[in-house]
Coordinates of C-alpha atoms and ligand atoms in Angstrom, one line a residue:
M1 CA -60.0 48.2 1.0
N2 CA -62.6 50.9 0.8
A3 CA -66.0 50.0 1.9
D4 CA -67.5 52.6 -0.7
P5 CA -66.1 51.8 -4.2
I6 CA -68.1 54.7 -5.7
S7 CA -66.8 57.4 -3.3
A8 CA -63.2 56.2 -4.0
L9 CA -63.7 56.9 -7.7
P10 CA -62.5 60.6 -8.7
N11 CA -65.7 61.0 -10.8
P12 CA -68.6 59.0 -9.7
S13 CA -70.6 60.1 -12.8
A14 CA -68.1 58.2 -14.9
C15 CA -68.5 55.0 -13.5
Q16 CA -69.0 52.9 -16.9
W17 CA -69.6 49.6 -15.4
L18 CA -72.9 50.9 -13.9
D19 CA -74.0 51.3 -17.5
E20 CA -73.8 47.7 -18.0
L21 CA -76.5 46.8 -15.4
A22 CA -80.1 46.3 -16.4
T23 CA -81.3 47.7 -13.2
A24 CA -81.4 51.5 -12.6
V25 CA -79.0 52.7 -10.3
L26 CA -78.9 56.0 -8.7
V27 CA -76.3 57.3 -6.1
T28 CA -76.9 60.6 -4.1
D29 CA -75.1 62.5 -1.4
A30 CA -76.2 63.2 2.1
Q31 CA -78.6 65.9 0.9
L32 CA -80.2 63.4 -1.6
R33 CA -78.5 65.2 -4.5
L34 CA -77.9 63.0 -7.4
I35 CA -74.2 62.3 -8.0
A36 CA -74.4 59.4 -10.3
V37 CA -76.7 57.5 -12.5
N38 CA -76.3 54.7 -14.8
S39 CA -77.8 54.5 -18.4
A40 CA -80.9 52.3 -17.2
A41 CA -81.7 55.1 -14.7
E42 CA -81.5 57.7 -17.5
V43 CA -84.1 55.7 -19.4
L44 CA -86.6 55.6 -16.6
L45 CA -86.0 59.4 -15.6
G46 CA -86.2 60.2 -19.2
L47 CA -83.3 62.5 -18.9
S48 CA -79.7 62.3 -19.5
R49 CA -77.2 62.5 -16.6
D50 CA -75.8 65.7 -17.5
R51 CA -79.3 67.2 -16.7
V52 CA -80.1 65.3 -13.5
V53 CA -76.7 65.1 -11.7
G54 CA -76.6 67.8 -8.8
G55 CA -80.4 67.9 -8.7
Y56 CA -82.3 66.7 -5.7
I57 CA -83.7 63.4 -6.4
G58 CA -87.1 64.0 -5.0
H59 CA -87.4 66.5 -7.8
W60 CA -86.6 64.3 -10.8
L61 CA -88.4 61.2 -9.6
Q62 CA -91.3 63.4 -8.0
L63 CA -90.9 61.5 -4.6
D64 CA -93.9 61.8 -2.1
R65 CA -93.2 63.0 1.3
N66 CA -93.2 59.2 2.8
L67 CA -90.7 58.0 0.2
S68 CA -88.4 61.1 0.9
N69 CA -88.4 60.3 4.4
Q70 CA -87.6 56.6 4.1
L71 CA -84.7 57.6 2.1
Q72 CA -83.7 60.2 4.7
A73 CA -84.1 57.6 7.3
A74 CA -82.0 55.0 5.7
L75 CA -79.2 57.7 5.5
N76 CA -79.6 58.6 9.2
D77 CA -79.9 55.1 10.5
R78 CA -77.5 53.5 8.1
Q79 CA -79.9 51.0 7.4
S80 CA -80.6 49.5 4.0
V81 CA -84.4 49.5 3.1
S82 CA -86.1 47.3 0.5
L83 CA -89.5 48.5 -1.0
R84 CA -91.8 46.6 -3.4
G85 CA -94.2 47.7 -5.9
R86 CA -94.0 51.4 -5.3
C87 CA -95.2 53.7 -8.0
L88 CA -92.7 56.4 -9.2
H89 CA -93.5 59.5 -11.2
P90 CA -90.4 60.9 -13.1
L91 CA -90.7 64.5 -13.9
R92 CA -89.8 63.7 -17.4
A93 CA -90.9 60.0 -18.2
P94 CA -94.1 58.0 -17.8
E95 CA -94.7 56.8 -14.3
F96 CA -93.9 53.2 -13.3
L97 CA -94.0 50.7 -10.6
A98 CA -90.7 49.5 -9.2
D99 CA -89.0 47.7 -6.5
L100 CA -86.5 49.7 -4.7
M101 CA -83.3 48.9 -2.9
I102 CA -82.0 51.7 -0.8
S103 CA -78.4 51.3 0.5
P104 CA -76.6 53.8 2.4
L105 CA -73.0 53.7 1.6
Q106 CA -70.6 54.8 4.5
S107 CA -67.1 56.2 4.0
E108 CA -64.4 57.3 6.5
H109 CA -63.1 59.8 4.0
S110 CA -66.3 61.5 2.9
E111 CA -69.7 62.0 3.9
D112 CA -72.3 59.2 3.4
R113 CA -74.0 58.5 0.1
L114 CA -77.1 56.5 -0.7
L115 CA -77.3 53.9 -3.4
L116 CA -80.6 53.3 -5.2
E117 CA -81.4 50.3 -7.2
L118 CA -84.7 50.5 -9.1
T119 CA -86.1 47.6 -11.1
A120 CA -89.0 48.6 -13.1
I121 CA -91.8 46.0 -12.9
D122 CA -94.4 47.5 -14.9
R123 CA -92.9 48.2 -18.2
H124 CA -92.8 44.6 -18.7
Q125 CA -96.6 44.5 -17.9
R126 CA -97.3 47.3 -20.2
I127 CA -95.9 45.7 -23.1
T128 CA -97.4 42.5 -22.3
R129 CA -100.9 44.2 -22.1
E130 CA -100.1 46.2 -25.2
D131 CA -99.6 43.0 -27.1
Q132 CA -103.0 41.3 -25.8
L133 CA -104.7 44.6 -26.7
R134 CA -103.3 44.5 -30.1
Q135 CA -104.3 40.9 -30.8
Q136 CA -107.9 41.7 -29.3
Q137 CA -108.2 44.5 -31.5
A138 CA -107.0 42.5 -34.7
I139 CA -109.9 40.1 -33.9
T140 CA -112.5 42.8 -33.3
R141 CA -111.3 44.5 -36.9
A142 CA -111.8 41.2 -38.6
V143 CA -115.3 40.5 -37.1
T144 CA -116.3 44.2 -37.9
R145 CA -115.2 44.0 -41.3
G146 CA -117.2 41.0 -42.1
L147 CA -120.3 42.3 -40.4
A148 CA -119.8 45.7 -42.0
H149 CA -119.7 43.9 -45.6
E150 CA -123.0 41.8 -44.8
I151 CA -124.8 45.1 -43.6
K152 CA -123.8 47.4 -46.2
N153 CA -124.8 45.4 -49.4
P154 CA -128.5 44.8 -48.3
L155 CA -128.5 48.5 -47.0
G156 CA -127.9 49.7 -50.4
G157 CA -130.5 47.8 -52.0
L158 CA -133.0 49.0 -49.4
R159 CA -132.0 52.8 -49.8
G160 CA -132.5 52.1 -53.6
A161 CA -136.0 50.5 -53.2
A162 CA -137.0 53.3 -50.8
Q163 CA -136.0 55.9 -53.4
L164 CA -138.0 54.1 -56.3
L165 CA -140.9 53.8 -54.0
A166 CA -140.8 57.5 -53.2
S167 CA -140.9 58.5 -56.9
E168 CA -144.0 56.3 -57.5
L169 CA -145.9 57.9 -54.6
D170 CA -148.2 60.8 -55.0
D171 CA -149.3 61.2 -51.4
P172 CA -146.6 63.5 -49.7
S173 CA -147.3 61.8 -46.3
L174 CA -146.4 58.4 -47.6
R175 CA -143.2 59.9 -48.9
E176 CA -142.2 61.2 -45.4
Y177 CA -142.2 57.1 -44.5
T178 CA -139.6 56.4 -47.3
G179 CA -137.9 59.6 -46.4
I180 CA -137.3 57.9 -42.9
I181 CA -136.0 54.8 -44.5
I182 CA -133.5 56.7 -46.7
R183 CA -132.1 58.8 -43.7
E184 CA -131.8 55.8 -41.6
A185 CA -130.1 53.8 -44.0
D186 CA -127.7 56.5 -44.6
R187 CA -127.1 57.2 -40.8
L188 CA -126.4 53.2 -40.6
R189 CA -124.2 53.4 -43.5
S190 CA -122.0 56.1 -42.0
L191 CA -121.9 54.2 -38.6
V192 CA -120.6 51.2 -40.3
D193 CA -118.2 53.3 -42.1
R194 CA -117.2 54.8 -38.9
M195 CA -116.8 51.2 -37.2
L196 CA -114.6 50.1 -40.2
G197 CA -112.2 52.9 -39.4
P198 CA -109.8 54.6 -41.7
S199 CA -109.9 53.3 -45.2
N200 CA -106.8 55.2 -46.6
L201 CA -103.2 54.6 -46.1
P202 CA -101.4 57.3 -44.2
R203 CA -99.5 60.0 -46.3
R204 CA -96.7 60.7 -43.8
E205 CA -95.1 64.1 -43.8
P206 CA -92.9 66.1 -41.4
V207 CA -95.3 67.8 -39.1
N208 CA -94.9 70.3 -36.5
V209 CA -96.9 68.6 -33.7
H210 CA -97.4 71.9 -31.9
E211 CA -98.9 73.7 -34.7
V212 CA -101.3 70.6 -35.0
M213 CA -102.1 70.8 -31.1
E214 CA -102.7 74.5 -31.6
H215 CA -105.1 73.9 -34.4
V216 CA -107.0 71.4 -32.6
R217 CA -107.4 73.7 -29.7
G218 CA -108.7 76.5 -32.2
L219 CA -111.2 74.0 -33.6
V220 CA -112.9 73.0 -30.4
S221 CA -112.6 76.7 -29.0
V222 CA -115.7 78.0 -30.6
Q223 CA -117.8 75.5 -28.8
L224 CA -116.1 75.6 -25.4
P225 CA -118.3 76.6 -22.5
L226 CA -117.3 79.6 -20.4
G227 CA -116.1 77.5 -17.4
L228 CA -113.8 75.3 -19.4
R229 CA -110.2 76.2 -20.1
I230 CA -107.6 74.5 -22.4
T231 CA -103.8 75.5 -21.5
S232 CA -100.7 74.1 -23.0
D233 CA -97.4 73.0 -21.9
Y234 CA -95.1 72.2 -24.7
D235 CA -91.5 70.8 -25.2
P236 CA -90.2 73.1 -27.9
S237 CA -87.3 70.9 -28.6
I238 CA -89.6 68.3 -30.3
P239 CA -88.4 68.0 -33.7
Q240 CA -91.1 67.7 -36.7
V241 CA -92.7 64.1 -36.7
L242 CA -93.4 62.0 -39.5
V243 CA -97.1 61.6 -39.5
D244 CA -100.2 61.9 -41.4
R245 CA -101.3 65.3 -40.6
D246 CA -105.2 64.9 -41.0
M247 CA -105.0 61.7 -39.0
L248 CA -103.2 63.3 -36.2
V249 CA -105.8 66.1 -36.1
Q250 CA -108.7 63.4 -36.0
A251 CA -107.1 61.5 -33.4
L252 CA -106.3 64.5 -31.0
L253 CA -109.8 66.0 -31.9
N254 CA -111.5 62.7 -30.6
L255 CA -109.4 63.0 -27.3
V256 CA -110.3 66.6 -26.9
Q257 CA -113.7 66.1 -27.6
N258 CA -114.1 63.3 -24.9
A259 CA -112.2 65.5 -22.5
I260 CA -114.9 68.3 -23.0
Q261 CA -117.7 65.9 -22.7
A262 CA -116.3 64.4 -19.5
L263 CA -115.6 67.8 -17.9
G264 CA -119.3 69.5 -18.7
D265 CA -119.1 73.1 -17.8
H266 CA -116.2 73.2 -15.7
G267 CA -112.6 72.2 -15.7
E268 CA -109.1 72.3 -17.3
I269 CA -107.8 70.6 -20.4
R270 CA -104.2 70.6 -21.0
L271 CA -102.3 70.0 -24.1
M272 CA -98.8 68.7 -23.1
S273 CA -95.7 67.4 -25.1
R274 CA -92.5 65.8 -24.0
I275 CA -89.8 63.3 -25.5
L276 CA -89.4 60.0 -24.2
R277 CA -86.3 58.0 -24.4
Q278 CA -86.1 54.0 -25.0
Y279 CA -89.8 53.6 -25.2
T280 CA -91.4 50.2 -26.8
I281 CA -94.4 50.7 -29.3
S282 CA -96.0 47.7 -30.5
G283 CA -93.0 45.7 -29.7
Q284 CA -90.6 47.8 -31.1
R285 CA -88.1 49.8 -29.0
H286 CA -87.6 53.2 -30.2
R287 CA -84.7 55.6 -29.1
L288 CA -86.9 58.6 -29.2
V289 CA -90.6 58.9 -29.0
A290 CA -93.0 62.1 -29.2
R291 CA -95.6 62.0 -26.3
L292 CA -98.6 64.2 -27.0
R293 CA -100.8 64.3 -23.9
V294 CA -104.2 65.4 -23.5
R295 CA -105.0 65.7 -19.8
D296 CA -108.0 66.6 -18.2
N297 CA -109.1 67.2 -14.4
G298 CA -112.7 65.8 -14.8
P299 CA -114.1 62.6 -13.1
G300 CA -112.1 59.9 -14.9
I301 CA -113.0 56.9 -17.1
P302 CA -116.0 55.1 -15.3
E303 CA -114.1 51.9 -13.9
E304 CA -116.4 49.5 -15.5
I305 CA -115.2 50.4 -18.8
R306 CA -111.7 51.5 -18.2
E307 CA -110.3 48.5 -19.8
R308 CA -112.2 48.2 -22.9
I309 CA -112.4 51.8 -24.1
F310 CA -110.3 51.1 -27.1
F311 CA -112.9 48.6 -28.4
P312 CA -115.7 49.6 -30.8
M313 CA -119.0 50.5 -29.1
V314 CA -117.8 50.8 -25.8
T315 CA -119.4 53.9 -24.3
G316 CA -120.0 55.6 -20.9
R317 CA -122.3 58.3 -22.4
A318 CA -126.1 57.8 -23.4
S319 CA -125.5 59.6 -26.7
G320 CA -122.2 58.1 -27.4
T321 CA -121.3 55.6 -30.0
G322 CA -118.0 54.5 -28.5
L323 CA -116.2 54.9 -31.7
G324 CA -114.1 58.0 -31.1
L325 CA -111.3 56.2 -29.1
P326 CA -110.8 53.0 -31.4
I327 CA -110.8 55.4 -34.5
A328 CA -108.2 57.5 -32.8
Q329 CA -106.3 54.4 -31.8
S330 CA -106.4 53.0 -35.5
L331 CA -105.2 56.2 -36.8
M332 CA -102.3 56.5 -34.7
Q333 CA -101.2 52.5 -35.3
L334 CA -101.4 53.2 -38.9
N335 CA -98.5 55.8 -38.2
N336 CA -96.7 53.3 -36.2
G337 CA -97.7 55.1 -33.0
L338 CA -99.9 54.2 -30.0
I339 CA -102.6 55.7 -27.7
E340 CA -102.3 55.1 -24.1
C341 CA -104.3 56.0 -21.2
R342 CA -104.3 56.5 -17.4
S343 CA -107.3 57.8 -15.5
R344 CA -108.3 58.4 -12.0
P345 CA -111.0 61.0 -10.6
G346 CA -109.5 64.3 -11.1
R347 CA -106.8 63.4 -14.0
T348 CA -107.2 61.5 -16.8
D349 CA -104.1 61.3 -19.5
F350 CA -104.5 60.2 -23.1
D351 CA -101.0 60.0 -24.6
V352 CA -100.4 59.7 -28.3
L353 CA -96.9 58.1 -28.7
L354 CA -95.3 58.6 -31.9
P355 CA -91.6 57.5 -33.1
L356 CA -89.1 60.2 -33.8
E357 CA -87.0 58.0 -35.8
N358 CA -86.3 59.1 -39.4
T359 CA -87.6 62.5 -38.7
P360 CA -85.8 65.3 -40.8
Ligands
ATP401 N1 -111.3 62.2 -20.8 C1 -112.2 61.5 -20.7 N2 -112.9 61.3 -19.3 C2 -113.7 60.6 -18.8 N3 -114.3 59.4 -19.5 C3 -113.9 59.3 -20.9 C4 -112.6 60.3 -21.5 N4 -112.5 59.9 -22.5 C5 -113.2 58.7 -22.8 N5 -113.9 58.6 -22.0 C6 -114.8 57.4 -21.6 O1 -114.7 56.5 -22.7 C7 -115.8 56.2 -23.7 C8 -115.5 55.7 -24.8 O2 -115.0 57.1 -25.5 P1 -115.2 57.1 -27.2 O3 -114.7 58.4 -27.8 O4 -114.7 55.9 -27.7 O5 -116.6 57.0 -27.3 P2 -117.9 58.2 -27.1 O6 -117.3 59.4 -26.9 O7 -118.7 57.5 -26.2 O8 -118.7 58.2 -28.5 P3 -118.1 58.8 -29.9 O9 -118.4 57.7 -30.8 O10 -119.2 60.0 -30.1 O11 -116.7 59.5 -29.7 C9 -116.5 57.5 -23.3 O12 -118.2 57.3 -23.7 C10 -116.3 58.0 -21.9 O13 -117.3 57.3 -21.0
MG402 MG1 -115.8 60.1 -28.1

C-alpha cells in the first residue's frame, strides 16, 4: 500500500473526496507550490483552485518568513508540526485565525509533498461578535428613538415660542438672545435627526461601485491637504451591485472623511475593491460579496474606543459627534450589507460588504 494516497492519484487537483471536508486542505510540492486545494481552502483563500494551483503557497497566503521557514523545515526534517492560533493573510480574502496541521507526505516514487490542514477559528468568532453587535445596536436604536421623540416635541414648542417672542421685541440686542435660542434649537434638532439615522427605505438599483468610489474621491478632493493622497486599487470584474446609490455615497463619504481626519496633513488613503466568496453577513451566507475597502495609513483607532466605534456618540475627536460610523453602518445594513473594521497603528481598514446575489 502506498504511504501517500494523494501522490498515487493521477491528478491530485481532482481529489473530490477532499471537497467533502469542512477543514481547508492544501497540498504543495517540495518547492511549496500548490498542487491541490479542496473547496474549504478555496473559500479561505478567496480564489478558485484553477487560479492557485501551480502558485507558491506563500504568495496566496502571504506567509511571513517565520511560517515559510516552518513549512520548509517540516519538509526537510520530515516532521509534522501543529501550530495553534496563527493569523493568516490570504491575498484575496479576509485575514483569519487558524489552527494549522502541517504534515510531510513521503513517497518512494515521487518527491515529497506537504499537506496543510487549516481550521479557521475566527470566522465563528466574527459571526458571534457580529450577532452581539447587531443586538446591542438594535437596543441602542430603540432607546435613541424614544429619547429623540421626547426631545423633538418640546423643542418645537421652544423654537416657536422664541420666534413669537422675537416678533414682540423691539430691542435688537434682545432679539439676539431669541436668535440664539432658535439656532441652538435647530442644531439640536438636526443632531437628533442624525442620531435617528436614515428614515427612508433604500431605493435599490444596479450600481457601478467603482463609479461611486470615484465620485466620493472627487467630493473630498477639493478639501484635501497637499500631503494627503487618495489612490485606488479596484477589481474590475466586480459586477453592478444592487444598492441605494445615495446611501452608499454617504456611507463611503463618512469613512473617507474619518480617514482624512485621522491622517491630518500627511498620508495615504487607498480605495480598494474585491470579491469575496462564501461570506456570512448578518447570519446569512452569501456566495459572492463585494468588499469595498477604505484603507489609511494613519495612527489607527484609539484602543479605548475601538470596540465601540459603531455606537452613537462614541468619538475620539474633540469636535466629533460620534455619529458618522453608526449612520454609515445603518445605511449599509438597510441594504443587507455590513461595515467591518480592523485597525492598528499604520493601517486601518473599513470594509463595506455588500451581497452580490440578485445583481443583474
Ligand atoms: N480611519 C480612522 N482612523 C482612526 N480613527 C478613526 C478612523 N475612523 C474613525 N475613527 C475613530 O472613530 C471615532 C468615531 O467615528 P465617527 O465617524 O462615528 O464619529 P466622528 O468622526 O468622531 O464624528 P462625526 O459624527 O462628525 O463623524 C472617531 O472620532 C475616531 O476617533
Ligand atoms: Mg466621522
